[in-house]
mmCIF file with all atom_site columns, C-alpha atoms in Angstrom:
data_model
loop_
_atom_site.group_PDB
_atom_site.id
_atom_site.type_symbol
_atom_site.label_atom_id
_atom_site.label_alt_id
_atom_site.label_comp_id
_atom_site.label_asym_id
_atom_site.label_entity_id
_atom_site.label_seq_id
_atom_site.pdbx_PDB_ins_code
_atom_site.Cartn_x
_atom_site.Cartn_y
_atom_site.Cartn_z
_atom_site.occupancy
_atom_site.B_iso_or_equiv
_atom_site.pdbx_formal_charge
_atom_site.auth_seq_id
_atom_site.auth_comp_id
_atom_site.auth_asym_id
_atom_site.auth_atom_id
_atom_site.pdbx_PDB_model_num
ATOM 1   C CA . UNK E 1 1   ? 5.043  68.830  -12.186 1.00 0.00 ? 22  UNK E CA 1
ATOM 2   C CA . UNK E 1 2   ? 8.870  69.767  -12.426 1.00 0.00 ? 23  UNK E CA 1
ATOM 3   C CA . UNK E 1 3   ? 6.907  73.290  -12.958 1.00 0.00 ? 24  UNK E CA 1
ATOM 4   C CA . UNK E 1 4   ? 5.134  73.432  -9.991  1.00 0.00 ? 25  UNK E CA 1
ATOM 5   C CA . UNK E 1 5   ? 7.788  71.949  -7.744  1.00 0.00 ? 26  UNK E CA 1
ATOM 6   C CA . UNK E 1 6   ? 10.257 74.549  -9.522  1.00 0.00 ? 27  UNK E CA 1
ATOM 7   C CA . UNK E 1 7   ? 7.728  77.709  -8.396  1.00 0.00 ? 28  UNK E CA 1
ATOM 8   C CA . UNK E 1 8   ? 6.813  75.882  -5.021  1.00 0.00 ? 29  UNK E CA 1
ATOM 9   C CA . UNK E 1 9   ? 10.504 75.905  -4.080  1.00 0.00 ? 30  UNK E CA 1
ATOM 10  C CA . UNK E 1 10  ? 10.866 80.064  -5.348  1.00 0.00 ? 31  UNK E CA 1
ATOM 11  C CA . UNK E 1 11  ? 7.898  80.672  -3.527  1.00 0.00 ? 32  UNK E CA 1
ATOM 12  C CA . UNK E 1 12  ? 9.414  79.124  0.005   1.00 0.00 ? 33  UNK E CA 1
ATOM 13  C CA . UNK E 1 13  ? 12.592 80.783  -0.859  1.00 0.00 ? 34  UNK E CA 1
ATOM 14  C CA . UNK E 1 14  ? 11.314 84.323  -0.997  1.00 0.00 ? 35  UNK E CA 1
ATOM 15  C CA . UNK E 1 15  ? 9.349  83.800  2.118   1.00 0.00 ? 36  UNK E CA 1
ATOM 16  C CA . UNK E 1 16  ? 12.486 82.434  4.408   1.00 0.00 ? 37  UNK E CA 1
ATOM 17  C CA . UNK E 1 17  ? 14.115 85.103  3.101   1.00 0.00 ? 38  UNK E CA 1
ATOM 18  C CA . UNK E 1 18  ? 12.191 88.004  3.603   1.00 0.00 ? 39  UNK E CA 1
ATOM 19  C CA . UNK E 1 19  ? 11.409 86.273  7.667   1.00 0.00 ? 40  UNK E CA 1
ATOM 20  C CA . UNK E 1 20  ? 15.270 85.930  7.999   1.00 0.00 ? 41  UNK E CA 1
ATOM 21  C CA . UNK E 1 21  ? 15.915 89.702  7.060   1.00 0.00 ? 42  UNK E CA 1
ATOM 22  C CA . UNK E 1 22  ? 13.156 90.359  9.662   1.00 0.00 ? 43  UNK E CA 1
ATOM 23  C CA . UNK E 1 23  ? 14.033 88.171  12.296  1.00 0.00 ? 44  UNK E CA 1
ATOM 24  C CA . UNK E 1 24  ? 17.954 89.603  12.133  1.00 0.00 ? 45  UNK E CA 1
ATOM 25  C CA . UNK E 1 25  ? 16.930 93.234  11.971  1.00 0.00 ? 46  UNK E CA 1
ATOM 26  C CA . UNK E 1 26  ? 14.855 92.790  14.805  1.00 0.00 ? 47  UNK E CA 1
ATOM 27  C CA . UNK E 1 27  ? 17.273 90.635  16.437  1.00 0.00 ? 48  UNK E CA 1
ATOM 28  C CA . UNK E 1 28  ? 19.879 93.238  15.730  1.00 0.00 ? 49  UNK E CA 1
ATOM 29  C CA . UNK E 1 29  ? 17.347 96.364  17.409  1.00 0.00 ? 50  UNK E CA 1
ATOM 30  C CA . UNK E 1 30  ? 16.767 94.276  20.391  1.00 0.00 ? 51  UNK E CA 1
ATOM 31  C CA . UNK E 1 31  ? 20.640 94.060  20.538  1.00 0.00 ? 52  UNK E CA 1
ATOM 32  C CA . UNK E 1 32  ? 21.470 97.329  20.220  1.00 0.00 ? 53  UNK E CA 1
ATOM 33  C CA . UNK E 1 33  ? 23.491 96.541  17.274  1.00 0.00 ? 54  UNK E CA 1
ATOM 34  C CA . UNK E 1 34  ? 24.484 99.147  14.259  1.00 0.00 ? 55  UNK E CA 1
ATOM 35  C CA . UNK E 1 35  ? 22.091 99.164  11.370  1.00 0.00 ? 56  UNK E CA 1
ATOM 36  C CA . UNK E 1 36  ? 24.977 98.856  8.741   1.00 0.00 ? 57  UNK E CA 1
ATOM 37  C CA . UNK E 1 37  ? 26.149 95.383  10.391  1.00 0.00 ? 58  UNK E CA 1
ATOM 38  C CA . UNK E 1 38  ? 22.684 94.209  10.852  1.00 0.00 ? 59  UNK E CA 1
ATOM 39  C CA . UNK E 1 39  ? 22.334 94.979  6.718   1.00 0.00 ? 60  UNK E CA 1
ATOM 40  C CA . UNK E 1 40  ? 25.970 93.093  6.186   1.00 0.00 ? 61  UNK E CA 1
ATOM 41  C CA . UNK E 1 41  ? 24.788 90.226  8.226   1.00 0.00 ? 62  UNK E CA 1
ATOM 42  C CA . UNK E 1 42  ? 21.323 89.854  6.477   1.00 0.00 ? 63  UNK E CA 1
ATOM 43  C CA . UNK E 1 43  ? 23.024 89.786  3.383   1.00 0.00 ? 64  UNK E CA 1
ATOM 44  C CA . UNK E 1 44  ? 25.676 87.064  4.446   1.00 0.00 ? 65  UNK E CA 1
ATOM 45  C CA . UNK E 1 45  ? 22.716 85.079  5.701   1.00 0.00 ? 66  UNK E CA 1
ATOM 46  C CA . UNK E 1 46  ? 20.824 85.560  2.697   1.00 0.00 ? 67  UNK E CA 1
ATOM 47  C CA . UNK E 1 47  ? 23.748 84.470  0.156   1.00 0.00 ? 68  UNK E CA 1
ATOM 48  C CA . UNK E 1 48  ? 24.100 80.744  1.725   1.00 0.00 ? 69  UNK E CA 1
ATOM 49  C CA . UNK E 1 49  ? 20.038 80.637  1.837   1.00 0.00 ? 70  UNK E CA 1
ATOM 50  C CA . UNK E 1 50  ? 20.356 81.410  -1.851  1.00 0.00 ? 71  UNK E CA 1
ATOM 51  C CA . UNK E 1 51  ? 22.770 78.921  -2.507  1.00 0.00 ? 72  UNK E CA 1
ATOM 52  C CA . UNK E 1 52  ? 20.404 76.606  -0.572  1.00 0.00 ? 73  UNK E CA 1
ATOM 53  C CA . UNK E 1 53  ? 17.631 77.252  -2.972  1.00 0.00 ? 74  UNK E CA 1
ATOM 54  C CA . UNK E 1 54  ? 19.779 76.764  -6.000  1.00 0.00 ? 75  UNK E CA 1
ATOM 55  C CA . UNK E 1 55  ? 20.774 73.510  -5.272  1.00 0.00 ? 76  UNK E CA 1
ATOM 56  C CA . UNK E 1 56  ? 17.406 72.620  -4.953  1.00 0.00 ? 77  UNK E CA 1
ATOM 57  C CA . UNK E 1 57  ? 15.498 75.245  -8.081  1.00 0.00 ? 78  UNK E CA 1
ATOM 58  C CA . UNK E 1 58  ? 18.013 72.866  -9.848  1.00 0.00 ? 79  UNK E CA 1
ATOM 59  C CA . UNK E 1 59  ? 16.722 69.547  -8.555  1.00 0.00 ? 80  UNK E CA 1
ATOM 60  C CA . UNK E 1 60  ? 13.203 70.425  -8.856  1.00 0.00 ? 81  UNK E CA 1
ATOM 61  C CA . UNK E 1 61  ? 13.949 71.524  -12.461 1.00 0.00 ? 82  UNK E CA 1
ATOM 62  C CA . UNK E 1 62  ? 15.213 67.537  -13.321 1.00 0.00 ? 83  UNK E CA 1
ATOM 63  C CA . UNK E 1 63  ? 18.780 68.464  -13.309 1.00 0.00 ? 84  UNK E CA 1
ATOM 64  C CA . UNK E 1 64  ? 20.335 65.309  -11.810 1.00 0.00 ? 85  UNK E CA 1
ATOM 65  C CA . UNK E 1 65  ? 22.722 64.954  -8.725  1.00 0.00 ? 86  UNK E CA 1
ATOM 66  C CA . UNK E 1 66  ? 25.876 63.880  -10.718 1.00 0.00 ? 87  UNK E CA 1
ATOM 67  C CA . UNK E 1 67  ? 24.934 67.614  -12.704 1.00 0.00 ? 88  UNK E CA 1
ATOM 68  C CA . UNK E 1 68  ? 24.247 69.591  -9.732  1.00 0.00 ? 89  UNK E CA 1
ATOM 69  C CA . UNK E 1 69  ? 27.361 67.940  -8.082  1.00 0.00 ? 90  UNK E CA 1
ATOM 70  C CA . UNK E 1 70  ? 29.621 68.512  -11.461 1.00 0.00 ? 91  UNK E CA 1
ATOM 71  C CA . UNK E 1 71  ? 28.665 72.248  -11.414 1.00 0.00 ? 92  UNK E CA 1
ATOM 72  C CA . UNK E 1 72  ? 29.202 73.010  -7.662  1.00 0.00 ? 93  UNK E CA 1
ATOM 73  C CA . UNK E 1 73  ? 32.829 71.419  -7.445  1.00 0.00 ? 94  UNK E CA 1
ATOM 74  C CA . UNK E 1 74  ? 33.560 73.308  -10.151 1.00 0.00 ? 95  UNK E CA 1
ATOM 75  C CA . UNK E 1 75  ? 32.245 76.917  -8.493  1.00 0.00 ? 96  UNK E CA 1
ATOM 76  C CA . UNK E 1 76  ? 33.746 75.851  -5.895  1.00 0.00 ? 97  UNK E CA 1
ATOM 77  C CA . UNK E 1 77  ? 37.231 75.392  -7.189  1.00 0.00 ? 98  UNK E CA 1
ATOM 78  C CA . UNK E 1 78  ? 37.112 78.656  -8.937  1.00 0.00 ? 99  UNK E CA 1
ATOM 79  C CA . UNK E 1 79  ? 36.195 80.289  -6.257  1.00 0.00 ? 100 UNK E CA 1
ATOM 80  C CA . UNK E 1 80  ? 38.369 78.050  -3.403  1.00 0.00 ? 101 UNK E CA 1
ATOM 81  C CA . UNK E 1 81  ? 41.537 79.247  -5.554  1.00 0.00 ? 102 UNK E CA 1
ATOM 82  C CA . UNK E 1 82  ? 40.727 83.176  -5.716  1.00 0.00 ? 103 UNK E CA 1
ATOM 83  C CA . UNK E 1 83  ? 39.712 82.870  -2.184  1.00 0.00 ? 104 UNK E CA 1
ATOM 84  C CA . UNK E 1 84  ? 42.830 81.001  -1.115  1.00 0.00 ? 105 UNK E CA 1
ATOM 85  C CA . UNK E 1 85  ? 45.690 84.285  -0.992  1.00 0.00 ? 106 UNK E CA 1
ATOM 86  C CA . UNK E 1 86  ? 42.519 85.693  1.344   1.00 0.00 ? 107 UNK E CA 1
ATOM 87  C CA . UNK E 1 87  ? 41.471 83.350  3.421   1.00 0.00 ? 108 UNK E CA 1
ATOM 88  C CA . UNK E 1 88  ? 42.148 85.921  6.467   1.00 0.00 ? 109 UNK E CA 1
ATOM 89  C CA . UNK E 1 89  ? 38.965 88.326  5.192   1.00 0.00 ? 110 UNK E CA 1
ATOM 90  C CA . UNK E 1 90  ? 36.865 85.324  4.920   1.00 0.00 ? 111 UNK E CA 1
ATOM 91  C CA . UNK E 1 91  ? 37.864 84.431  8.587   1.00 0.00 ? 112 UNK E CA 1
ATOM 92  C CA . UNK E 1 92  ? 36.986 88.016  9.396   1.00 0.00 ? 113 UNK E CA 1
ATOM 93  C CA . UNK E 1 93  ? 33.562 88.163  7.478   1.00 0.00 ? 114 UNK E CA 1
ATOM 94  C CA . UNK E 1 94  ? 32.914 84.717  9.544   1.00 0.00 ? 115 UNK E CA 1
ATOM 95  C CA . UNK E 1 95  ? 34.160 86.177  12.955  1.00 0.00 ? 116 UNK E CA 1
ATOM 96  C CA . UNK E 1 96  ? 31.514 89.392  11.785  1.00 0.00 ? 117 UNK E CA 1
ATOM 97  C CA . UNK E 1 97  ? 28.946 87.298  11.486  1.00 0.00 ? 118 UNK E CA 1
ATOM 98  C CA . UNK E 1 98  ? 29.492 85.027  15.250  1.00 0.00 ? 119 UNK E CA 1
ATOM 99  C CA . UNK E 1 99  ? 29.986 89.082  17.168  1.00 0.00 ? 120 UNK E CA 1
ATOM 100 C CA . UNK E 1 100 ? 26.809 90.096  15.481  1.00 0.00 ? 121 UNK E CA 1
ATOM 101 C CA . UNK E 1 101 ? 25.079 87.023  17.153  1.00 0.00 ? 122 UNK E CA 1
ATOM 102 C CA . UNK E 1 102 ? 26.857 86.396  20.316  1.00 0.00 ? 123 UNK E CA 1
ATOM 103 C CA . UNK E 1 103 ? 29.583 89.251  21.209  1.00 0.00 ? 124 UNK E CA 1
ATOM 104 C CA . UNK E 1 104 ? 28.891 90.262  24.829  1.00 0.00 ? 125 UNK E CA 1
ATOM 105 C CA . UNK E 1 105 ? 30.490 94.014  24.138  1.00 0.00 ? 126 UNK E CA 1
ATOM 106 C CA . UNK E 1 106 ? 28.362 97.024  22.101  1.00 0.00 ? 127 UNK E CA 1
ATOM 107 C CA . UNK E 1 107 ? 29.678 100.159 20.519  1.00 0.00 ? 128 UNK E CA 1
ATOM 108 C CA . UNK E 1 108 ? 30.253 102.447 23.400  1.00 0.00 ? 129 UNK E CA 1
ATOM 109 C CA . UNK E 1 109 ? 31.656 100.018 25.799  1.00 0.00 ? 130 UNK E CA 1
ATOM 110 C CA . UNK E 1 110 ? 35.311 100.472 27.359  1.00 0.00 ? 131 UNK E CA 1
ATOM 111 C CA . UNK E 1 111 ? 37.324 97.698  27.076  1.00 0.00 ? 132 UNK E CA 1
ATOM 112 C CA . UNK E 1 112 ? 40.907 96.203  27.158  1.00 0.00 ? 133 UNK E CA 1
ATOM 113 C CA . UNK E 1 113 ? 42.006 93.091  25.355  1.00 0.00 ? 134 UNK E CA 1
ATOM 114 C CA . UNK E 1 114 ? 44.861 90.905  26.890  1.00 0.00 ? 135 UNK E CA 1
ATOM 115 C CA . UNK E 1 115 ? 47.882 91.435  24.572  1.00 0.00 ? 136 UNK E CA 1
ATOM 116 C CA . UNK E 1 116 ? 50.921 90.698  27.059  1.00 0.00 ? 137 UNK E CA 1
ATOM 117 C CA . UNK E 1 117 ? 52.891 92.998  24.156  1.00 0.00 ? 138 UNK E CA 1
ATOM 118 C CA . UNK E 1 118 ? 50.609 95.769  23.922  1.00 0.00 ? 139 UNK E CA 1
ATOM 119 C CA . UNK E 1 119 ? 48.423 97.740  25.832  1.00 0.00 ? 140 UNK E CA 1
ATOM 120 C CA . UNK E 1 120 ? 44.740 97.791  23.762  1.00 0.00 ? 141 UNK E CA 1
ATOM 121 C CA . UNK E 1 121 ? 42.506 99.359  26.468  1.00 0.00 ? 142 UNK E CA 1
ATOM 122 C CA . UNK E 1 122 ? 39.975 102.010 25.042  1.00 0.00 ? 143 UNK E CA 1
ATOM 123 C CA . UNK E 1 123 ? 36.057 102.592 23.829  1.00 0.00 ? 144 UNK E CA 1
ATOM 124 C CA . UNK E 1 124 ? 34.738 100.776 21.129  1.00 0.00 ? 145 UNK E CA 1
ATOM 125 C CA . UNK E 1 125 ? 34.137 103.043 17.922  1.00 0.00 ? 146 UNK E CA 1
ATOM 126 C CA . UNK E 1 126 ? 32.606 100.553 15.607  1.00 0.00 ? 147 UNK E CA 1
ATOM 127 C CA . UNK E 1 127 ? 32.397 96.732  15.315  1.00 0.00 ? 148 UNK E CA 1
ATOM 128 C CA . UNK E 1 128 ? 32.847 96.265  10.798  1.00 0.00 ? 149 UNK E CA 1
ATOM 129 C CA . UNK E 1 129 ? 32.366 93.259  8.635   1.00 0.00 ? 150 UNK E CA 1
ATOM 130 C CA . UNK E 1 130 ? 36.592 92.556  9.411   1.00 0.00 ? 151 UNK E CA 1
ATOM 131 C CA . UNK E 1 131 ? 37.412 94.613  11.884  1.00 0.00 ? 152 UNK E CA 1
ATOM 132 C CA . UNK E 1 132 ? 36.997 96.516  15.874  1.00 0.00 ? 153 UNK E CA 1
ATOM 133 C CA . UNK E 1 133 ? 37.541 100.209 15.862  1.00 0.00 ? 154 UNK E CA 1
ATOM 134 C CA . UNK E 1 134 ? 39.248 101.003 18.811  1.00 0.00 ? 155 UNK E CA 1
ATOM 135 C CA . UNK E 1 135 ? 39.715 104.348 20.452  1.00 0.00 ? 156 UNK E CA 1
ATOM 136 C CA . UNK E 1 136 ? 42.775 104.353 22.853  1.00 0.00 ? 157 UNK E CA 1
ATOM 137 C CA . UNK E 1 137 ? 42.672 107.448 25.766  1.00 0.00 ? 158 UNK E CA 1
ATOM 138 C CA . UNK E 1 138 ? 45.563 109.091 23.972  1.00 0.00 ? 159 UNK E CA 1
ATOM 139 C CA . UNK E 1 139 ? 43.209 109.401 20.935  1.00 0.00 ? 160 UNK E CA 1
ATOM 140 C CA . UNK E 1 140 ? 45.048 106.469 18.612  1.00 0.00 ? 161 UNK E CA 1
ATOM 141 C CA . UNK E 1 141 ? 42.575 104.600 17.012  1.00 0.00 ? 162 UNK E CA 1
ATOM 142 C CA . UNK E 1 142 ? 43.307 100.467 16.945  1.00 0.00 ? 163 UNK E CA 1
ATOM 143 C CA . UNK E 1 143 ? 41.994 98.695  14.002  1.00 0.00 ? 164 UNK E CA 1
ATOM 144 C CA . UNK E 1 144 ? 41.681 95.108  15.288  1.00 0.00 ? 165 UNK E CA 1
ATOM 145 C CA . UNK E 1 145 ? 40.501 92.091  13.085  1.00 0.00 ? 166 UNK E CA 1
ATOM 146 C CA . UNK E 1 146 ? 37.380 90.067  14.365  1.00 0.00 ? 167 UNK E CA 1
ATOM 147 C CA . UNK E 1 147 ? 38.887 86.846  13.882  1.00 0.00 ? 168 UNK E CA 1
ATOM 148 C CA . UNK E 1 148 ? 41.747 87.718  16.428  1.00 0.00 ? 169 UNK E CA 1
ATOM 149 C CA . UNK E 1 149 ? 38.920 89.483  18.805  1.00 0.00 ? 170 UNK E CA 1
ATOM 150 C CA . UNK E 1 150 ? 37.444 86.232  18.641  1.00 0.00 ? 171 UNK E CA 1
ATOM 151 C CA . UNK E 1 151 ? 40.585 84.529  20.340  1.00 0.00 ? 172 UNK E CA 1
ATOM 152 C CA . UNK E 1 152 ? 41.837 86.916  22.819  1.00 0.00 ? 173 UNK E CA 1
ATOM 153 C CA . UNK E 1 153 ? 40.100 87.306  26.532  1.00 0.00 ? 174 UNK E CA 1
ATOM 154 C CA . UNK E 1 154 ? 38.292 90.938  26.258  1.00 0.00 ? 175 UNK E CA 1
ATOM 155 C CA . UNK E 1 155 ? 37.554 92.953  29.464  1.00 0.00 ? 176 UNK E CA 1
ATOM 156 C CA . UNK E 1 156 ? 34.766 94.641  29.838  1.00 0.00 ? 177 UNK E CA 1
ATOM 157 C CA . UNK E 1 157 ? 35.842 97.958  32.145  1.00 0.00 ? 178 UNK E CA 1
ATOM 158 C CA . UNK E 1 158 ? 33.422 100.309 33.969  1.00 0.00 ? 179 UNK E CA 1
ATOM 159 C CA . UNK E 1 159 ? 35.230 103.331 32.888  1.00 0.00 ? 180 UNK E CA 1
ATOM 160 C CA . UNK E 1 160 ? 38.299 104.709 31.316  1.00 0.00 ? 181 UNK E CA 1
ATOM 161 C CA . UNK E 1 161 ? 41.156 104.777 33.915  1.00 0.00 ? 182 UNK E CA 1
ATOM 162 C CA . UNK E 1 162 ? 42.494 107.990 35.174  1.00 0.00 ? 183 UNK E CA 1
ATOM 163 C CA . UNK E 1 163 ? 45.251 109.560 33.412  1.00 0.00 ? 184 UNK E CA 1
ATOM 164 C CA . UNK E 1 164 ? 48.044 110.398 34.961  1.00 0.00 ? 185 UNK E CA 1
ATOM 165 C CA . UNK E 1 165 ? 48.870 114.214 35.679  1.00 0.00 ? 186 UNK E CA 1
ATOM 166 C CA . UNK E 1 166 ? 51.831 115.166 36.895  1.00 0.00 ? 187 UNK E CA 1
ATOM 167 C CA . UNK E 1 167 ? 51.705 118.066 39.187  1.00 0.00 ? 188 UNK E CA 1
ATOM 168 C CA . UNK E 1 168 ? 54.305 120.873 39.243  1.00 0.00 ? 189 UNK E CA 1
ATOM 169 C CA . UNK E 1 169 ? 54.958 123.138 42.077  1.00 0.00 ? 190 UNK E CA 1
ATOM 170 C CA . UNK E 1 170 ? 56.009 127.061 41.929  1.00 0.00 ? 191 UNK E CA 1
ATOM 171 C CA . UNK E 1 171 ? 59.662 125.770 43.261  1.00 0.00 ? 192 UNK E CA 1
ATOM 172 C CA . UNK E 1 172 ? 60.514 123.768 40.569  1.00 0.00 ? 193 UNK E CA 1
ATOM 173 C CA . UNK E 1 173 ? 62.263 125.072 37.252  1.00 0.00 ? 194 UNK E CA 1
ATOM 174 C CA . UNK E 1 174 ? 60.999 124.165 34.116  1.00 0.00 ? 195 UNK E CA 1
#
């Protein structure tokens, strides 16, 4: 029985996880979205589904709950501490994974983000697991983490603004 229940829960397992890769991709084409951060987000998806199905592989198998329990506080620990000192790229793979599903902008778009310190106004390069490419007019290229994208008010703008050209007449020296 523990058998049966063991493959039973494999079986399901493979099957949500092959409809979840599906479901994102196409979510991901119907978005618009790069097919590098659909891939990254498939995979993050994927991970916590197979931690899911650990959990219970292990139940079905007869391990008890105390076990189960005694094994994931200990993963958990380990990994808690060497994920402590980086808890900022964690926020960032996070952030990656909420723009994938609900960010209003696309690669291409022209944008500015209120920063009352700096001007970040320019074209959206690339949207990465921890970061916004941004292209400024002057060429500079901001690198701007997701998790602070997530906080700021972002502006979507119909088009890059004129620069400014300064005109010189034939009467004035140079």
């Amino acid at each position: 029985m523990k058998l049966i229940s063991a493959l039973l829960c494999l079986v399901v397992y493979l099957l949500l996880a092959k409809g979840i890769t599906r479901g994102v991709r196409e979510f991901g084409e119907k978005r618009h979205v790069a097919e590098l951060r659909t891939k990254y987000v498939a995979r993050l998806v994927n991970i916590g589904l197979f931690g899911g199905f650990l959990i219970l592989f292990c139940f079905s198998l007869g391990l008890g709950y105390r076990d189960v329990t005694l094994f994931l506080s200990s993963v958990f620990a380990v990994v808690g501490v060497a994920l402590f000192a980086q808890w900022s790229i964690l926020s960032n793979i996070t952030a990656s994974v909420i723009i994938f599903f609900s960010f209003p902008y696309r690669v291409g778009d022209y944008v500015r983000i209120v920063e009352k310190d700096e001007d970040l106004t320019g074209r959206i390069e690339e949207i990465g697991l921890y970061h916004v490419l941004i292209r400024k007019d002057s060429g500079d290229l901001i690198t701007y983490p997701n998790s602070l994208i997530l906080q700021k008010a972002v502006v979507k703008l119909a088009q890059p603004r004129p620069q400014a050209v300064e005109v010189v007449t034939g009467d004035e020296q140079c």
